[in-house]
């Protein structure tokens, strides 16, 4: 069953064609790797998927709880549809505690109104206590429980990445978009991250799309790899197929020049 | 857990005792009308500063139009009490509502602007309100609005300050308030976590404007007389100074800022020629040595358990009620 279908998607910024005519279907439960040289359009593709940009042409369709079409994609609504993302340059709420960061992840699950907040009606206490417990549970799973009262900006880099993923998972997504989760990590941290991603896929029943430059990570955990180059989808296949694909080698290393 | 509830009761008792004490002192004449006037000004400044802090300090929207909301509240209250003889409680609430509606109307188009641009737009809004007030004869125009009945007294001021602080604190400790703080921290991330940023910015603006409107009402019904120039650009700056001085993003900071700045300018009235110089120097020194304000982001620590976690306290209370 597919969860995401992209049909002839294009995005232009003035004269720059950042994304050109992309067609792809994403199957449920897979981990999809998105690779390509810098400026290939990977993050633009994510921003299109999450409604931050609207496409110049083409159609994005999600098949989650309900069918979601391009025109319904608004950045603040995608979480509601079951899509959550992290960012290339970590975007935590730096001056809020780790716990409060997670609680923002629960935002769209709260229902009580402003009056309830002002008057502290029972619905306030019930919802807040419930979210608090869920947040602690989530933090425990990510080994961040003992740091719950620290400000997010004071966490070490690896923990900040983890917290951002935990925050995204708090929204109970079905599809998780990770933008360079291993950026800036050392090999040991990357290995931990690999285990973490595998684990959250099972534990939270997720479909994951990740942009990554670290080939050891991509080739080890992805079921399928998409290769972008100059806004085009140049190759698609299993990691083994991709590693031997001429177009991919060309995109990364350039063409072989015939000797004179 | 019990300790926490006890502390809340203790705080309530202290506040009530303070209220009674001042009330008695005013009635016996120990606090004369001059000091009472200053108490009223301090109270009004606290309401203005705390409500502006919600907009600027917590939601991160730099507004220079706060005095305009106050002026709308003041004129609404003046019209209702002086021209229509309505009860003060109704005038007070309606002042807030009118300012709040204005906040929503001005917020929807301007809150898509950021930082300096928003500041300029709100500044323009403040001037528009002032110029309209000057040119409307019904409310006295540039001469001002006279003969407003005096209803504001210590009880009204004390209750209004308390309600303002309590409601804004409660708002900030709810998911709505967390969404506002998240917008200040990172708008794009907040949006991607499902926070409707436009809605929450306008909401913070509306709530802040509401309390500014009530502050205006308290002001109008204390001083008998209001004029458009009292609510100009400089008044907005004064409020902003209190917020920055006390600490952006700290409610207790705004309270302490309002009290200390009012007291400082009270003492400096004895030396009028140097007053603004010394006032400015004090602000300068504070900003150089404590650029995050007196309290930074710290909150009501005294009344909290020694543990760092502020949420925990809230939730323990919740657990009892469950």
PDB file of C-alpha atoms in Angstrom, chain B residues 85-313:
ATOM      1  CA  UNK B  85     -23.876  56.256  33.351  1.00  0.00           C
ATOM      2  CA  UNK B  86     -23.087  52.581  33.074  1.00  0.00           C
ATOM      3  CA  UNK B  87     -21.667  50.673  36.045  1.00  0.00           C
ATOM      4  CA  UNK B  88     -17.875  50.596  36.237  1.00  0.00           C
ATOM      5  CA  UNK B  89     -17.525  46.810  36.034  1.00  0.00           C
ATOM      6  CA  UNK B  90     -19.332  46.833  32.694  1.00  0.00           C
ATOM      7  CA  UNK B  91     -17.181  49.718  31.423  1.00  0.00           C
ATOM      8  CA  UNK B  92     -14.024  47.925  32.564  1.00  0.00           C
ATOM      9  CA  UNK B  93     -14.878  44.706  30.768  1.00  0.00           C
ATOM     10  CA  UNK B  94     -16.143  46.417  27.623  1.00  0.00           C
ATOM     11  CA  UNK B  95     -12.975  48.516  27.477  1.00  0.00           C
ATOM     12  CA  UNK B  96     -11.019  45.303  27.358  1.00  0.00           C
ATOM     13  CA  UNK B  97     -13.306  43.848  24.711  1.00  0.00           C
ATOM     14  CA  UNK B  98     -13.083  46.940  22.486  1.00  0.00           C
ATOM     15  CA  UNK B  99      -9.280  47.004  22.728  1.00  0.00           C
ATOM     16  CA  UNK B 100      -9.203  43.274  22.112  1.00  0.00           C
ATOM     17  CA  UNK B 101     -11.315  43.532  18.962  1.00  0.00           C
ATOM     18  CA  UNK B 102      -9.030  46.339  17.765  1.00  0.00           C
ATOM     19  CA  UNK B 103      -6.091  44.061  18.527  1.00  0.00           C
ATOM     20  CA  UNK B 104      -7.558  41.319  16.364  1.00  0.00           C
ATOM     21  CA  UNK B 105      -8.379  43.695  13.503  1.00  0.00           C
ATOM     22  CA  UNK B 106      -4.928  45.269  13.514  1.00  0.00           C
ATOM     23  CA  UNK B 107      -3.229  41.939  14.258  1.00  0.00           C
ATOM     24  CA  UNK B 108      -4.508  39.998  11.270  1.00  0.00           C
ATOM     25  CA  UNK B 109      -2.877  42.192   8.623  1.00  0.00           C
ATOM     26  CA  UNK B 110       0.251  43.257  10.555  1.00  0.00           C
ATOM     27  CA  UNK B 111       1.306  40.076  12.306  1.00  0.00           C
ATOM     28  CA  UNK B 112       2.624  38.582   9.109  1.00  0.00           C
ATOM     29  CA  UNK B 113       5.368  41.187   9.452  1.00  0.00           C
ATOM     30  CA  UNK B 114       8.378  40.430  11.580  1.00  0.00           C
ATOM     31  CA  UNK B 115      10.658  42.300  13.959  1.00  0.00           C
ATOM     32  CA  UNK B 116      11.334  45.900  12.986  1.00  0.00           C
ATOM     33  CA  UNK B 117       8.620  45.931  10.343  1.00  0.00           C
ATOM     34  CA  UNK B 118       5.978  44.921  12.861  1.00  0.00           C
ATOM     35  CA  UNK B 119       7.263  47.577  15.255  1.00  0.00           C
ATOM     36  CA  UNK B 120       6.844  50.261  12.582  1.00  0.00           C
ATOM     37  CA  UNK B 121       3.370  49.014  11.637  1.00  0.00           C
ATOM     38  CA  UNK B 122       2.163  48.998  15.256  1.00  0.00           C
ATOM     39  CA  UNK B 123       3.726  52.408  15.749  1.00  0.00           C
ATOM     40  CA  UNK B 124       1.663  53.636  12.809  1.00  0.00           C
ATOM     41  CA  UNK B 125      -1.446  52.081  14.329  1.00  0.00           C
ATOM     42  CA  UNK B 126      -0.795  53.958  17.573  1.00  0.00           C
ATOM     43  CA  UNK B 127      -0.524  57.251  15.713  1.00  0.00           C
ATOM     44  CA  UNK B 128      -3.717  56.568  13.774  1.00  0.00           C
ATOM     45  CA  UNK B 129      -5.632  55.999  16.997  1.00  0.00           C
ATOM     46  CA  UNK B 130      -4.195  59.180  18.508  1.00  0.00           C
ATOM     47  CA  UNK B 131      -5.017  61.305  15.463  1.00  0.00           C
ATOM     48  CA  UNK B 132      -8.546  59.932  15.268  1.00  0.00           C
ATOM     49  CA  UNK B 133      -9.047  60.759  18.949  1.00  0.00           C
ATOM     50  CA  UNK B 134      -7.749  64.297  18.413  1.00  0.00           C
ATOM     51  CA  UNK B 135     -10.176  64.868  15.554  1.00  0.00           C
ATOM     52  CA  UNK B 136     -13.292  63.414  17.149  1.00  0.00           C
ATOM     53  CA  UNK B 137     -15.298  66.141  18.878  1.00  0.00           C
ATOM     54  CA  UNK B 138     -17.626  63.674  20.565  1.00  0.00           C
ATOM     55  CA  UNK B 139     -14.818  62.593  22.887  1.00  0.00           C
ATOM     56  CA  UNK B 140     -13.409  66.065  23.359  1.00  0.00           C
ATOM     57  CA  UNK B 141     -10.860  66.110  20.568  1.00  0.00           C
ATOM     58  CA  UNK B 142      -7.461  67.563  21.406  1.00  0.00           C
ATOM     59  CA  UNK B 143      -8.816  69.317  24.509  1.00  0.00           C
ATOM     60  CA  UNK B 144      -9.505  65.989  26.122  1.00  0.00           C
ATOM     61  CA  UNK B 145     -12.384  64.191  27.778  1.00  0.00           C
ATOM     62  CA  UNK B 146     -13.521  65.833  31.016  1.00  0.00           C
ATOM     63  CA  UNK B 147     -15.645  64.948  34.015  1.00  0.00           C
ATOM     64  CA  UNK B 148     -15.158  61.216  34.023  1.00  0.00           C
ATOM     65  CA  UNK B 149     -16.512  59.831  37.295  1.00  0.00           C
ATOM     66  CA  UNK B 150     -13.871  58.404  39.632  1.00  0.00           C
ATOM     67  CA  UNK B 151     -14.533  54.742  40.349  1.00  0.00           C
ATOM     68  CA  UNK B 152     -11.021  53.360  40.441  1.00  0.00           C
ATOM     69  CA  UNK B 153      -9.729  52.820  43.940  1.00  0.00           C
ATOM     70  CA  UNK B 154      -7.245  50.557  45.667  1.00  0.00           C
ATOM     71  CA  UNK B 155      -9.631  47.603  45.614  1.00  0.00           C
ATOM     72  CA  UNK B 156     -10.209  47.823  41.850  1.00  0.00           C
ATOM     73  CA  UNK B 157      -6.514  48.260  41.171  1.00  0.00           C
ATOM     74  CA  UNK B 158      -5.457  45.404  43.408  1.00  0.00           C
ATOM     75  CA  UNK B 159      -8.075  43.027  42.023  1.00  0.00           C
ATOM     76  CA  UNK B 160      -7.310  43.966  38.404  1.00  0.00           C
ATOM     77  CA  UNK B 161      -3.567  43.467  38.827  1.00  0.00           C
ATOM     78  CA  UNK B 162      -4.133  40.124  40.508  1.00  0.00           C
ATOM     79  CA  UNK B 163      -6.571  38.882  37.882  1.00  0.00           C
ATOM     80  CA  UNK B 164      -4.306  40.040  35.046  1.00  0.00           C
ATOM     81  CA  UNK B 165      -1.253  38.243  36.413  1.00  0.00           C
ATOM     82  CA  UNK B 166      -3.206  35.123  37.306  1.00  0.00           C
ATOM     83  CA  UNK B 167      -4.922  34.793  33.922  1.00  0.00           C
ATOM     84  CA  UNK B 168      -1.796  35.491  31.880  1.00  0.00           C
ATOM     85  CA  UNK B 169       0.210  33.040  33.965  1.00  0.00           C
ATOM     86  CA  UNK B 170      -2.451  30.406  33.509  1.00  0.00           C
ATOM     87  CA  UNK B 171      -2.568  31.066  29.799  1.00  0.00           C
ATOM     88  CA  UNK B 172       1.197  30.658  29.550  1.00  0.00           C
ATOM     89  CA  UNK B 173       1.099  27.386  31.455  1.00  0.00           C
ATOM     90  CA  UNK B 174      -1.375  25.867  29.028  1.00  0.00           C
ATOM     91  CA  UNK B 175      -0.673  24.389  25.614  1.00  0.00           C
ATOM     92  CA  UNK B 176      -1.858  27.678  24.103  1.00  0.00           C
ATOM     93  CA  UNK B 177       0.833  29.543  25.991  1.00  0.00           C
ATOM     94  CA  UNK B 178       3.505  27.004  25.103  1.00  0.00           C
ATOM     95  CA  UNK B 179       2.557  27.443  21.459  1.00  0.00           C
ATOM     96  CA  UNK B 180       3.109  31.213  21.814  1.00  0.00           C
ATOM     97  CA  UNK B 181       6.537  30.692  23.385  1.00  0.00           C
ATOM     98  CA  UNK B 182       7.398  28.180  20.661  1.00  0.00           C
ATOM     99  CA  UNK B 183       6.603  30.849  18.055  1.00  0.00           C
ATOM    100  CA  UNK B 184       9.105  33.168  19.733  1.00  0.00           C
ATOM    101  CA  UNK B 185      11.710  30.420  19.753  1.00  0.00           C
ATOM    102  CA  UNK B 186      11.357  29.158  16.197  1.00  0.00           C
ATOM    103  CA  UNK B 187       8.385  29.978  14.051  1.00  0.00           C
ATOM    104  CA  UNK B 188       9.095  27.418  11.325  1.00  0.00           C
ATOM    105  CA  UNK B 189       9.583  24.581  13.776  1.00  0.00           C
ATOM    106  CA  UNK B 190       6.472  25.606  15.704  1.00  0.00           C
ATOM    107  CA  UNK B 191       4.473  25.570  12.508  1.00  0.00           C
ATOM    108  CA  UNK B 192       5.791  22.155  11.528  1.00  0.00           C
ATOM    109  CA  UNK B 193       4.702  20.837  14.936  1.00  0.00           C
ATOM    110  CA  UNK B 194       1.135  21.884  14.176  1.00  0.00           C
ATOM    111  CA  UNK B 195       1.041  25.331  15.774  1.00  0.00           C
ATOM    112  CA  UNK B 196      -1.139  27.678  13.740  1.00  0.00           C
ATOM    113  CA  UNK B 197       1.231  30.615  14.075  1.00  0.00           C
ATOM    114  CA  UNK B 198      -1.101  33.302  12.721  1.00  0.00           C
ATOM    115  CA  UNK B 199      -3.859  32.246  15.082  1.00  0.00           C
ATOM    116  CA  UNK B 200      -1.630  32.266  18.141  1.00  0.00           C
ATOM    117  CA  UNK B 201       0.018  35.576  17.294  1.00  0.00           C
ATOM    118  CA  UNK B 202      -3.381  37.210  16.902  1.00  0.00           C
ATOM    119  CA  UNK B 203      -4.580  35.487  20.068  1.00  0.00           C
ATOM    120  CA  UNK B 204      -1.636  36.804  22.094  1.00  0.00           C
ATOM    121  CA  UNK B 205      -2.251  40.243  20.613  1.00  0.00           C
ATOM    122  CA  UNK B 206      -5.936  40.089  21.514  1.00  0.00           C
ATOM    123  CA  UNK B 207      -5.317  38.985  25.102  1.00  0.00           C
ATOM    124  CA  UNK B 208      -2.566  41.572  25.579  1.00  0.00           C
ATOM    125  CA  UNK B 209      -4.817  44.279  24.122  1.00  0.00           C
ATOM    126  CA  UNK B 210      -7.678  43.229  26.390  1.00  0.00           C
ATOM    127  CA  UNK B 211      -5.667  43.863  29.527  1.00  0.00           C
ATOM    128  CA  UNK B 212      -4.207  47.075  28.119  1.00  0.00           C
ATOM    129  CA  UNK B 213      -7.809  48.190  27.543  1.00  0.00           C
ATOM    130  CA  UNK B 214      -8.750  47.476  31.154  1.00  0.00           C
ATOM    131  CA  UNK B 215      -5.662  49.391  32.270  1.00  0.00           C
ATOM    132  CA  UNK B 216      -6.912  52.320  30.199  1.00  0.00           C
ATOM    133  CA  UNK B 217     -10.302  52.064  31.843  1.00  0.00           C
ATOM    134  CA  UNK B 218      -8.754  52.113  35.322  1.00  0.00           C
ATOM    135  CA  UNK B 219      -6.697  55.125  34.266  1.00  0.00           C
ATOM    136  CA  UNK B 220      -9.623  57.104  32.853  1.00  0.00           C
ATOM    137  CA  UNK B 221     -11.824  56.460  35.860  1.00  0.00           C
ATOM    138  CA  UNK B 222      -9.164  57.567  38.290  1.00  0.00           C
ATOM    139  CA  UNK B 223      -7.884  60.801  36.767  1.00  0.00           C
ATOM    140  CA  UNK B 224     -11.273  62.375  35.820  1.00  0.00           C
ATOM    141  CA  UNK B 225      -9.652  63.570  32.604  1.00  0.00           C
ATOM    142  CA  UNK B 226      -7.959  61.962  29.583  1.00  0.00           C
ATOM    143  CA  UNK B 227      -6.478  63.443  26.437  1.00  0.00           C
ATOM    144  CA  UNK B 228      -5.167  61.759  23.281  1.00  0.00           C
ATOM    145  CA  UNK B 229      -1.589  62.880  23.893  1.00  0.00           C
ATOM    146  CA  UNK B 230      -1.384  60.857  27.115  1.00  0.00           C
ATOM    147  CA  UNK B 231      -1.458  57.717  24.998  1.00  0.00           C
ATOM    148  CA  UNK B 232       1.081  58.615  22.370  1.00  0.00           C
ATOM    149  CA  UNK B 233       4.207  56.941  21.163  1.00  0.00           C
ATOM    150  CA  UNK B 234       6.118  57.835  24.340  1.00  0.00           C
ATOM    151  CA  UNK B 235       3.634  55.955  26.494  1.00  0.00           C
ATOM    152  CA  UNK B 236       4.193  52.809  24.408  1.00  0.00           C
ATOM    153  CA  UNK B 237       7.924  53.262  24.848  1.00  0.00           C
ATOM    154  CA  UNK B 238       7.502  53.690  28.612  1.00  0.00           C
ATOM    155  CA  UNK B 239       5.691  50.370  28.812  1.00  0.00           C
ATOM    156  CA  UNK B 240       8.302  48.691  26.655  1.00  0.00           C
ATOM    157  CA  UNK B 241      11.049  50.077  28.894  1.00  0.00           C
ATOM    158  CA  UNK B 242       9.387  48.504  31.932  1.00  0.00           C
ATOM    159  CA  UNK B 243       9.188  45.150  30.145  1.00  0.00           C
ATOM    160  CA  UNK B 244      12.794  45.220  28.974  1.00  0.00           C
ATOM    161  CA  UNK B 245      13.997  46.563  32.313  1.00  0.00           C
ATOM    162  CA  UNK B 246      12.249  43.799  34.264  1.00  0.00           C
ATOM    163  CA  UNK B 247      13.207  41.048  31.886  1.00  0.00           C
ATOM    164  CA  UNK B 248      11.685  40.037  28.577  1.00  0.00           C
ATOM    165  CA  UNK B 249       9.727  36.858  29.112  1.00  0.00           C
ATOM    166  CA  UNK B 250       9.360  37.155  32.874  1.00  0.00           C
ATOM    167  CA  UNK B 251       6.064  38.117  34.505  1.00  0.00           C
ATOM    168  CA  UNK B 252       7.616  38.734  37.888  1.00  0.00           C
ATOM    169  CA  UNK B 253      10.194  40.856  36.092  1.00  0.00           C
ATOM    170  CA  UNK B 254       7.466  43.069  34.645  1.00  0.00           C
ATOM    171  CA  UNK B 255       5.908  43.467  38.083  1.00  0.00           C
ATOM    172  CA  UNK B 256       9.216  44.364  39.690  1.00  0.00           C
ATOM    173  CA  UNK B 257      10.125  46.581  36.744  1.00  0.00           C
ATOM    174  CA  UNK B 258       6.878  48.525  37.010  1.00  0.00           C
ATOM    175  CA  UNK B 259       7.239  48.967  40.762  1.00  0.00           C
ATOM    176  CA  UNK B 260      10.904  49.945  40.756  1.00  0.00           C
ATOM    177  CA  UNK B 261      10.726  52.319  37.790  1.00  0.00           C
ATOM    178  CA  UNK B 262       7.669  54.041  39.251  1.00  0.00           C
ATOM    179  CA  UNK B 263       9.424  54.416  42.607  1.00  0.00           C
ATOM    180  CA  UNK B 264      12.601  55.686  40.951  1.00  0.00           C
ATOM    181  CA  UNK B 265      10.746  58.366  39.036  1.00  0.00           C
ATOM    182  CA  UNK B 266       8.786  59.213  42.196  1.00  0.00           C
ATOM    183  CA  UNK B 267      11.981  59.919  44.119  1.00  0.00           C
ATOM    184  CA  UNK B 268      13.468  61.832  41.238  1.00  0.00           C
ATOM    185  CA  UNK B 269      10.552  64.255  41.216  1.00  0.00           C
ATOM    186  CA  UNK B 270      12.366  66.166  43.943  1.00  0.00           C
ATOM    187  CA  UNK B 271      15.074  67.131  41.459  1.00  0.00           C
ATOM    188  CA  UNK B 272      13.135  67.917  38.300  1.00  0.00           C
ATOM    189  CA  UNK B 273      16.079  69.334  36.345  1.00  0.00           C
ATOM    190  CA  UNK B 274      18.095  66.125  36.660  1.00  0.00           C
ATOM    191  CA  UNK B 275      15.188  63.702  36.693  1.00  0.00           C
ATOM    192  CA  UNK B 276      15.319  62.379  33.143  1.00  0.00           C
ATOM    193  CA  UNK B 277      19.124  62.340  33.197  1.00  0.00           C
ATOM    194  CA  UNK B 278      19.337  60.129  36.258  1.00  0.00           C
ATOM    195  CA  UNK B 279      16.461  57.968  35.042  1.00  0.00           C
ATOM    196  CA  UNK B 280      18.268  57.405  31.760  1.00  0.00           C
ATOM    197  CA  UNK B 281      21.550  56.633  33.494  1.00  0.00           C
ATOM    198  CA  UNK B 282      19.854  54.018  35.650  1.00  0.00           C
ATOM    199  CA  UNK B 283      18.327  52.390  32.569  1.00  0.00           C
ATOM    200  CA  UNK B 284      21.691  52.542  30.851  1.00  0.00           C
ATOM    201  CA  UNK B 285      23.524  50.877  33.736  1.00  0.00           C
ATOM    202  CA  UNK B 286      20.901  48.136  34.033  1.00  0.00           C
ATOM    203  CA  UNK B 287      21.074  47.396  30.329  1.00  0.00           C
ATOM    204  CA  UNK B 288      24.867  47.271  30.298  1.00  0.00           C
ATOM    205  CA  UNK B 289      25.247  45.036  33.334  1.00  0.00           C
ATOM    206  CA  UNK B 290      22.062  43.021  33.069  1.00  0.00           C
ATOM    207  CA  UNK B 291      21.101  43.163  29.438  1.00  0.00           C
ATOM    208  CA  UNK B 292      18.429  40.524  29.937  1.00  0.00           C
ATOM    209  CA  UNK B 293      16.660  42.739  32.464  1.00  0.00           C
ATOM    210  CA  UNK B 294      16.654  42.497  36.219  1.00  0.00           C
ATOM    211  CA  UNK B 295      15.220  39.024  36.282  1.00  0.00           C
ATOM    212  CA  UNK B 296      16.066  37.700  32.832  1.00  0.00           C
ATOM    213  CA  UNK B 297      13.621  34.877  32.224  1.00  0.00           C
ATOM    214  CA  UNK B 298      13.322  33.883  35.847  1.00  0.00           C
ATOM    215  CA  UNK B 299       9.909  33.522  37.397  1.00  0.00           C
ATOM    216  CA  UNK B 300       8.241  33.409  40.760  1.00  0.00           C
ATOM    217  CA  UNK B 301      11.050  31.401  42.348  1.00  0.00           C
ATOM    218  CA  UNK B 302      10.290  32.367  45.932  1.00  0.00           C
ATOM    219  CA  UNK B 303       6.991  30.631  45.857  1.00  0.00           C
ATOM    220  CA  UNK B 304       8.245  27.533  44.128  1.00  0.00           C
ATOM    221  CA  UNK B 305       9.681  24.309  45.334  1.00  0.00           C
ATOM    222  CA  UNK B 306      13.444  24.306  45.169  1.00  0.00           C
ATOM    223  CA  UNK B 307      13.392  21.827  42.330  1.00  0.00           C
ATOM    224  CA  UNK B 308      13.976  23.366  38.969  1.00  0.00           C
ATOM    225  CA  UNK B 309      10.884  21.936  37.377  1.00  0.00           C
ATOM    226  CA  UNK B 310       8.010  24.329  37.151  1.00  0.00           C
ATOM    227  CA  UNK B 311       5.689  22.001  35.257  1.00  0.00           C
ATOM    228  CA  UNK B 312       5.946  19.298  37.842  1.00  0.00           C
ATOM    229  CA  UNK B 313       4.378  21.524  40.434  1.00  0.00           C
TER     230      UNK B 313
END
